[in-house]
């Protein structure tokens, strides 16, 4: 037999919600709180009915002890600061509340209005994550809300990426990731999205990539472009030495793009790279120019090969 649910009186519920008893009776009578009546005509409310009312009316139990329930921590208010536009505000709040569909709709709304995927992602996702970080620092949101926002942001980026038209098999290859000391996943996923959208066959190798493995990947895949996203550095000297070793291992014509929060003005002069970008917008512009350059040198190479083949055939 199922365990019997506790039944509460309007007075108990009123105490628990810090409202008047007459309000609770009114909510019972209009059906907002589903209730039963005892043989003596007294209204009785089940825990399930109360919970459904709370969810629909966005109310909280302020004194759960009056219902014999354990005291819960106060519900977190989810309002995250960032860019001023109403769309950014709605996106931030939805991301902090875990409302995936709302976030997805807002991203697609921007894309339908003419933004590229990376522009929409930078405007909404990056802004929201910055806001989430600030709210976490000020103890306005809980750790689980930050982690959930991060997971959801990753899924949204993959959604955007998988809705792109396929890149031709012979498009130039780009690989990249973040170094071993860096646990941040979103920046490198966003770089992958931006490069794919610009026409590169881009693959992110992920975060916390050991140096030797990064070097191995560039030797195995022979990319035309390598990116490095750096959000966190533990030991500056070791990081600089490692990254410069990776840069030195690349062939002359491989472009090395770097970016990320941790590449400050003081650390950049110590690093070897081709170009540094602050934003995805800059990266998208540069990626288009580099793609044209790559395709131009490839067609030049094809022409040279054709001339060479014609010359050798002629000699025979
Ligand atoms: C999520 C998060 C985490 C998660 C990450 C999980 C994951 N799976 O990725 C985890 C739990 C690991 C984490 C840990 C910590 N975090 Co944290 N974290 C964040 C948060 C909220 C979001 C990070 C993010 O994804 N941002 C979105 C990305 C897309 O934005 P972005 O980094 O600015 O990147 C943009 C550009 O830099 C550029 N870009 C980046 N890379 C590249 C590469 C190329 C090639 C190009 C062209 C461009 C480019 O494009 C991006 C889009 O515009 C930030 C808040 C913030 N301001 O970002 C805090 C934040 C970075 N964290 C912070 C802190 C304090 C920590 C911890 C120390 C907390 C702790 N006590 O343990 C640890 C440190 C971990 C470490 N080893 O560094 C602070 C850092 C403060 C500081 N002064 O450095 C921040 C700023 C929060 C805050 N406001 O206090 N964190």
PDB file of C-alpha atoms in Angstrom, residues 6-29 33-38 41-46 50 53 63 66-67:
ATOM      1  CA  UNK A   6       0.221  14.220   5.167  1.00  0.00           C
ATOM      2  CA  UNK A   7      -2.851  16.494   5.036  1.00  0.00           C
ATOM      3  CA  UNK A   8      -2.477  20.146   5.991  1.00  0.00           C
ATOM      4  CA  UNK A   9      -5.105  22.626   7.114  1.00  0.00           C
ATOM      5  CA  UNK A  10      -5.391  26.099   5.494  1.00  0.00           C
ATOM      6  CA  UNK A  11      -4.101  27.567   8.788  1.00  0.00           C
ATOM      7  CA  UNK A  12      -0.911  25.444   8.677  1.00  0.00           C
ATOM      8  CA  UNK A  13      -0.306  26.287   5.018  1.00  0.00           C
ATOM      9  CA  UNK A  14      -0.942  29.980   5.709  1.00  0.00           C
ATOM     10  CA  UNK A  15       1.684  29.908   8.475  1.00  0.00           C
ATOM     11  CA  UNK A  16       4.172  28.063   6.274  1.00  0.00           C
ATOM     12  CA  UNK A  17       3.771  30.560   3.417  1.00  0.00           C
ATOM     13  CA  UNK A  18       3.470  33.599   5.694  1.00  0.00           C
ATOM     14  CA  UNK A  19       0.122  34.603   4.174  1.00  0.00           C
ATOM     15  CA  UNK A  20      -3.348  34.952   5.722  1.00  0.00           C
ATOM     16  CA  UNK A  21      -5.550  31.931   6.311  1.00  0.00           C
ATOM     17  CA  UNK A  22      -8.336  33.565   4.279  1.00  0.00           C
ATOM     18  CA  UNK A  23      -6.004  33.776   1.226  1.00  0.00           C
ATOM     19  CA  UNK A  24      -5.315  30.043   1.445  1.00  0.00           C
ATOM     20  CA  UNK A  25      -9.022  29.273   1.786  1.00  0.00           C
ATOM     21  CA  UNK A  26      -9.728  31.467  -1.259  1.00  0.00           C
ATOM     22  CA  UNK A  27      -7.021  29.651  -3.289  1.00  0.00           C
ATOM     23  CA  UNK A  28      -8.598  26.334  -2.259  1.00  0.00           C
ATOM     24  CA  UNK A  29     -12.065  27.469  -3.284  1.00  0.00           C
ATOM     25  CA  UNK A  33      -4.686  24.827  -4.495  1.00  0.00           C
ATOM     26  CA  UNK A  34      -6.394  21.490  -5.121  1.00  0.00           C
ATOM     27  CA  UNK A  35      -7.969  20.502  -1.784  1.00  0.00           C
ATOM     28  CA  UNK A  36     -10.287  17.905  -0.296  1.00  0.00           C
ATOM     29  CA  UNK A  37     -13.029  18.397   2.280  1.00  0.00           C
ATOM     30  CA  UNK A  38     -13.374  16.184   5.342  1.00  0.00           C
ATOM     31  CA  UNK A  41     -16.487  20.226   5.885  1.00  0.00           C
ATOM     32  CA  UNK A  42     -12.860  21.230   6.691  1.00  0.00           C
ATOM     33  CA  UNK A  43     -10.494  21.891   3.794  1.00  0.00           C
ATOM     34  CA  UNK A  44      -7.415  19.617   3.698  1.00  0.00           C
ATOM     35  CA  UNK A  45      -4.366  20.074   1.412  1.00  0.00           C
ATOM     36  CA  UNK A  46      -1.936  17.337   0.383  1.00  0.00           C
ATOM     37  CA  UNK A  50       0.836  22.372  -2.197  1.00  0.00           C
ATOM     38  CA  UNK A  53       0.664  25.389  -6.303  1.00  0.00           C
ATOM     39  CA  UNK A  63       8.469  28.303   7.491  1.00  0.00           C
ATOM     40  CA  UNK A  66       5.075  24.385  10.560  1.00  0.00           C
ATOM     41  CA  UNK A  67       4.331  21.579   8.100  1.00  0.00           C
TER      42      UNK A  67
END
